[in-house]
GROMACS .gro file of C-alpha atoms in nm:
model
  142
    1MET     CA    1  -1.595   8.044  -9.820
    2GLY     CA    2  -1.299   8.286  -9.645
    3ASP     CA    3  -1.040   8.150  -9.476
    4SER     CA    4  -1.188   8.140  -9.111
    5GLN     CA    5  -1.510   7.964  -9.258
    6LEU     CA    6  -1.441   7.538  -9.253
    7TYR     CA    7  -1.767   7.444  -9.376
    8SER     CA    8  -2.152   7.634  -9.509
    9ASP     CA    9  -2.446   7.575  -9.669
   10SER     CA   10  -2.784   7.643  -9.651
   11PHE     CA   11  -3.019   7.350  -9.538
   12THR     CA   12  -3.375   7.297  -9.534
   13ILE     CA   13  -3.555   7.174  -9.200
   14THR     CA   14  -3.703   6.869  -9.271
   15ASP     CA   15  -3.789   6.753  -8.902
   16ILE     CA   16  -3.790   6.955  -8.556
   17ASN     CA   17  -3.811   6.717  -8.238
   18SER     CA   18  -3.913   6.925  -7.873
   19GLN     CA   19  -4.077   6.648  -7.668
   20LYS     CA   20  -3.737   6.566  -7.492
   21TYR     CA   21  -3.602   6.934  -7.323
   22ASP     CA   22  -3.779   7.235  -7.252
   23ARG     CA   23  -3.686   7.533  -7.483
   24VAL     CA   24  -3.430   7.286  -7.717
   25SER     CA   25  -3.528   7.171  -8.031
   26ARG     CA   26  -3.302   6.899  -8.224
   27LEU     CA   27  -3.340   7.024  -8.610
   28LYS     CA   28  -3.267   6.742  -8.889
   29GLY     CA   29  -3.219   6.850  -9.251
   30ASN     CA   30  -3.044   6.838  -9.567
   31THR     CA   31  -2.930   7.029  -9.821
   32GLU     CA   32  -3.078   7.109 -10.104
   33ASN     CA   33  -2.904   6.889 -10.365
   34GLY     CA   34  -2.914   6.555 -10.092
   35ASP     CA   35  -2.542   6.509  -9.992
   36THR     CA   36  -2.527   6.643  -9.660
   37GLU     CA   37  -2.761   6.605  -9.344
   38PHE     CA   38  -2.755   6.781  -9.030
   39THR     CA   39  -2.933   6.735  -8.659
   40LEU     CA   40  -2.851   7.026  -8.437
   41ASP     CA   41  -2.967   7.082  -8.071
   42ILE     CA   42  -3.062   7.444  -8.125
   43HIS     CA   43  -3.228   7.688  -7.817
   44SER     CA   44  -3.583   7.675  -7.964
   45GLU     CA   45  -3.673   8.067  -7.771
   46ILE     CA   46  -3.345   8.199  -7.915
   47PHE     CA   47  -3.420   8.049  -8.226
   48PRO     CA   48  -3.770   7.899  -8.323
   49THR     CA   49  -3.769   7.745  -8.630
   50ILE     CA   50  -4.044   7.567  -8.846
   51ILE     CA   51  -4.061   7.245  -9.125
   52GLY     CA   52  -3.949   7.342  -9.414
   53GLU     CA   53  -3.788   7.661  -9.322
   54ARG     CA   54  -3.432   7.721  -9.523
   55ILE     CA   55  -3.136   7.802  -9.288
   56THR     CA   56  -2.746   7.909  -9.352
   57LEU     CA   57  -2.554   7.705  -9.093
   58VAL     CA   58  -2.176   7.830  -9.084
   59VAL     CA   59  -1.908   7.662  -8.865
   60ALA     CA   60  -1.584   7.842  -8.798
   61SER     CA   61  -1.250   7.918  -8.638
   62THR     CA   62  -1.333   8.207  -8.544
   63LEU     CA   63  -1.534   8.526  -8.616
   64SER     CA   64  -1.285   8.752  -8.687
   65LEU     CA   65  -1.382   8.899  -9.058
   66ASP     CA   66  -0.949   8.928  -9.104
   67GLY     CA   67  -0.939   8.532  -9.028
   68THR     CA   68  -0.696   8.600  -8.683
   69LYS     CA   69  -0.750   8.314  -8.392
   70ASP     CA   70  -0.906   8.401  -8.116
   71ASP     CA   71  -0.646   8.182  -7.939
   72SER     CA   72  -0.516   8.527  -7.682
   73ARG     CA   73  -0.822   8.648  -7.623
   74GLY     CA   74  -1.068   8.332  -7.576
   75TRP     CA   75  -1.412   8.290  -7.692
   76ARG     CA   76  -1.562   8.532  -7.467
   77GLY     CA   77  -1.366   8.849  -7.547
   78VAL     CA   78  -1.405   8.796  -7.879
   79GLY     CA   79  -1.655   9.097  -8.122
   80ARG     CA   80  -1.639   9.342  -7.797
   81GLY     CA   81  -1.623   9.675  -7.986
   82GLU     CA   82  -1.518   9.484  -8.353
   83GLN     CA   83  -1.738   9.368  -8.605
   84THR     CA   84  -1.760   8.988  -8.656
   85MET     CA   85  -1.877   8.724  -8.818
   86ALA     CA   86  -2.109   8.671  -8.584
   87ASP     CA   87  -2.301   9.011  -8.654
   88ASP     CA   88  -2.495   8.853  -8.970
   89PHE     CA   89  -2.591   8.597  -8.820
   90ASP     CA   90  -2.893   8.511  -8.560
   91TYR     CA   91  -2.768   8.221  -8.377
   92VAL     CA   92  -2.398   8.175  -8.263
   93CYS     CA   93  -2.211   7.840  -8.064
   94HIS     CA   94  -1.880   7.759  -7.915
   95GLY     CA   95  -1.807   7.444  -7.875
   96ARG     CA   96  -1.587   7.171  -7.986
   97LEU     CA   97  -1.524   6.976  -8.270
   98TYR     CA   98  -1.475   6.639  -8.111
   99ARG     CA   99  -1.547   6.279  -8.301
  100PHE     CA  100  -1.545   6.211  -8.697
  101GLU     CA  101  -1.665   5.816  -8.789
  102GLU     CA  102  -1.640   5.659  -9.133
  103GLY     CA  103  -1.982   5.696  -9.310
  104ASP     CA  104  -2.155   5.500  -9.607
  105ASP     CA  105  -1.979   5.525  -9.893
  106ASP     CA  106  -1.764   5.849  -9.969
  107ASN     CA  107  -1.916   6.022  -9.665
  108ILE     CA  108  -1.780   6.068  -9.314
  109LYS     CA  109  -1.961   6.145  -9.048
  110VAL     CA  110  -1.876   6.529  -8.785
  111TYR     CA  111  -1.946   6.569  -8.411
  112ILE     CA  112  -1.943   6.923  -8.236
  113SER     CA  113  -2.085   6.980  -7.881
  114PHE     CA  114  -2.135   7.321  -7.793
  115GLY     CA  115  -2.209   7.268  -7.396
  116GLY     CA  116  -2.413   6.942  -7.428
  117LEU     CA  117  -2.602   7.102  -7.739
  118LEU     CA  118  -2.521   6.882  -8.014
  119LEU     CA  119  -2.467   6.893  -8.414
  120TYR     CA  120  -2.463   6.611  -8.620
  121LEU     CA  121  -2.328   6.602  -8.971
  122GLN     CA  122  -2.293   6.360  -9.265
  123GLY     CA  123  -2.179   6.464  -9.629
  124PRO     CA  124  -1.911   6.397  -9.840
  125TYR     CA  125  -1.526   6.365  -9.750
  126ARG     CA  126  -1.440   6.653  -9.991
  127ARG     CA  127  -1.674   6.897  -9.832
  128LEU     CA  128  -1.601   6.798  -9.438
  129THR     CA  129  -1.204   6.773  -9.473
  130PRO     CA  130  -1.142   7.074  -9.368
  131LEU     CA  131  -1.314   7.028  -9.031
  132LYS     CA  132  -1.077   6.860  -8.778
  133VAL     CA  133  -1.066   6.830  -8.374
  134ASP     CA  134  -1.051   7.179  -8.235
  135TYR     CA  135  -1.238   7.410  -8.062
  136VAL     CA  136  -1.487   7.624  -8.360
  137TYR     CA  137  -1.823   7.863  -8.381
  138LEU     CA  138  -2.149   7.730  -8.489
  139LEU     CA  139  -2.319   8.059  -8.645
  140VAL     CA  140  -2.726   8.050  -8.812
  141LYS     CA  141  -2.950   8.256  -9.014
  142LYS     CA  142  -3.211   8.228  -9.200
   0.00000   0.00000   0.00000
Protein backbone atom coordinates (compact mmCIF):
# COMPACT_ATOMS: atom_id res chain seq x y z
CA MET A 1 0.00 0.00 0.00
CA GLY A 2 1.18 3.50 -0.80
CA ASP A 3 0.95 6.43 1.58
CA SER A 4 -2.40 7.49 0.16
CA GLN A 5 -3.93 4.00 0.38
CA LEU A 6 -5.47 3.64 3.82
CA TYR A 7 -6.98 0.20 3.17
CA SER A 8 -6.74 -2.30 0.32
CA ASP A 9 -7.92 -5.91 -0.03
CA SER A 10 -9.59 -8.38 -2.38
CA PHE A 11 -13.06 -9.67 -1.62
CA THR A 12 -15.32 -12.41 -2.98
CA ILE A 13 -18.92 -11.30 -3.43
CA THR A 14 -21.20 -13.61 -1.42
CA ASP A 15 -24.56 -11.82 -1.78
CA ILE A 16 -26.20 -9.22 -4.02
CA ASN A 17 -29.48 -7.53 -3.10
CA SER A 18 -31.00 -5.35 -5.84
CA GLN A 19 -34.57 -5.27 -4.57
CA LYS A 20 -34.72 -2.04 -2.57
CA TYR A 21 -33.60 0.59 -5.12
CA ASP A 22 -33.45 0.97 -8.91
CA ARG A 23 -29.90 0.79 -10.26
CA VAL A 24 -28.37 0.23 -6.80
CA SER A 25 -27.24 -3.14 -5.47
CA ARG A 26 -26.08 -3.96 -1.98
CA LEU A 27 -23.03 -6.23 -2.23
CA LYS A 28 -21.73 -8.37 0.60
CA GLY A 29 -18.46 -10.24 0.67
CA ASN A 30 -15.45 -11.53 2.55
CA THR A 31 -11.70 -11.56 2.15
CA GLU A 32 -10.11 -14.86 1.16
CA ASN A 33 -8.95 -15.58 4.72
CA GLY A 34 -12.34 -14.47 6.09
CA ASP A 35 -11.00 -11.91 8.57
CA THR A 36 -12.74 -8.90 6.98
CA GLU A 37 -16.27 -8.54 5.62
CA PHE A 38 -17.87 -5.72 3.69
CA THR A 39 -21.27 -4.41 2.64
CA LEU A 40 -21.31 -1.88 -0.20
CA ASP A 41 -24.11 -0.04 -1.98
CA ILE A 42 -23.03 0.35 -5.60
CA HIS A 43 -24.54 1.71 -8.83
CA SER A 44 -25.28 -1.60 -10.57
CA GLU A 45 -25.52 -0.21 -14.12
CA ILE A 46 -22.07 1.36 -13.89
CA PHE A 47 -20.47 -1.58 -12.07
CA PRO A 48 -22.43 -4.84 -12.62
CA THR A 49 -21.33 -7.82 -10.52
CA ILE A 50 -22.22 -11.46 -9.90
CA ILE A 51 -22.00 -13.69 -6.84
CA GLY A 52 -18.62 -15.39 -6.62
CA GLU A 53 -16.81 -12.59 -8.43
CA ARG A 54 -13.63 -11.17 -6.88
CA ILE A 55 -13.19 -7.43 -6.55
CA THR A 56 -10.40 -5.26 -5.22
CA LEU A 57 -11.48 -2.50 -2.87
CA VAL A 58 -9.22 0.43 -1.93
CA VAL A 59 -9.93 3.30 0.45
CA ALA A 60 -7.53 6.19 -0.17
CA SER A 61 -6.98 9.67 1.21
CA THR A 62 -6.13 11.09 -2.23
CA LEU A 63 -6.15 10.03 -5.87
CA SER A 64 -2.71 11.53 -6.53
CA LEU A 65 -0.06 8.96 -7.40
CA ASP A 66 2.51 10.80 -5.29
CA GLY A 67 0.21 10.94 -2.24
CA THR A 68 -0.31 14.72 -2.38
CA LYS A 69 -3.49 15.78 -0.57
CA ASP A 70 -6.36 17.26 -2.62
CA ASP A 71 -7.29 19.83 0.05
CA SER A 72 -6.80 23.00 -1.98
CA ARG A 73 -8.37 21.73 -5.23
CA GLY A 74 -11.39 19.86 -3.92
CA TRP A 75 -12.43 16.48 -5.27
CA ARG A 76 -13.89 17.81 -8.55
CA GLY A 77 -10.58 19.18 -9.76
CA VAL A 78 -8.67 15.98 -9.10
CA GLY A 79 -7.29 14.20 -12.12
CA ARG A 80 -7.91 16.83 -14.76
CA GLY A 81 -4.98 16.52 -17.14
CA GLU A 82 -2.93 14.25 -14.89
CA GLN A 83 -2.67 10.55 -14.16
CA THR A 84 -4.28 9.41 -10.91
CA MET A 85 -5.03 6.18 -9.06
CA ALA A 86 -8.56 6.36 -10.53
CA ASP A 87 -7.14 5.49 -13.97
CA ASP A 88 -6.52 1.91 -12.77
CA PHE A 89 -10.01 1.34 -11.33
CA ASP A 90 -13.50 0.76 -12.74
CA TYR A 91 -15.57 2.53 -10.04
CA VAL A 92 -14.53 5.55 -7.97
CA CYS A 93 -16.47 7.50 -5.30
CA HIS A 94 -15.69 10.32 -2.90
CA GLY A 95 -17.23 10.25 0.55
CA ARG A 96 -16.82 10.60 4.27
CA LEU A 97 -15.87 8.09 6.91
CA TYR A 98 -18.32 9.02 9.64
CA ARG A 99 -18.35 6.32 12.30
CA PHE A 100 -16.36 3.60 14.07
CA GLU A 101 -17.78 0.96 16.41
CA GLU A 102 -16.24 -1.73 18.54
CA GLY A 103 -16.76 -5.20 17.13
CA ASP A 104 -16.33 -8.70 18.49
CA ASP A 105 -12.92 -9.69 19.88
CA ASP A 106 -10.22 -7.57 18.19
CA ASN A 107 -12.48 -6.31 15.36
CA ILE A 108 -13.83 -2.86 14.60
CA LYS A 109 -16.63 -1.65 12.34
CA VAL A 110 -16.14 1.24 9.91
CA TYR A 111 -18.93 3.19 8.17
CA ILE A 112 -18.37 5.40 5.10
CA SER A 113 -21.02 7.29 3.12
CA PHE A 114 -20.65 8.19 -0.55
CA GLY A 115 -23.58 10.53 -1.04
CA GLY A 116 -25.98 8.01 0.49
CA LEU A 117 -24.33 4.87 -0.92
CA LEU A 118 -22.79 3.19 2.10
CA LEU A 119 -19.71 1.07 2.75
CA TYR A 120 -19.48 -1.00 5.93
CA LEU A 121 -16.25 -2.80 6.80
CA GLN A 122 -15.73 -5.11 9.75
CA GLY A 123 -12.33 -6.56 10.40
CA PRO A 124 -9.23 -6.69 12.56
CA TYR A 125 -8.34 -3.49 14.35
CA ARG A 126 -4.75 -3.66 13.07
CA ARG A 127 -5.92 -3.70 9.40
CA LEU A 128 -8.48 -0.89 9.73
CA THR A 129 -6.44 1.37 12.05
CA PRO A 130 -5.18 3.69 9.25
CA LEU A 131 -8.78 4.76 8.59
CA LYS A 132 -9.98 7.86 10.44
CA VAL A 133 -12.99 10.17 10.33
CA ASP A 134 -12.24 12.15 7.19
CA TYR A 135 -13.04 12.47 3.49
CA VAL A 136 -11.85 9.46 1.49
CA TYR A 137 -11.99 7.91 -1.96
CA LEU A 138 -13.34 4.45 -2.70
CA LEU A 139 -11.77 2.70 -5.68
CA VAL A 140 -13.09 -0.66 -6.91
CA LYS A 141 -12.00 -2.94 -9.76
CA LYS A 142 -12.59 -6.49 -10.88
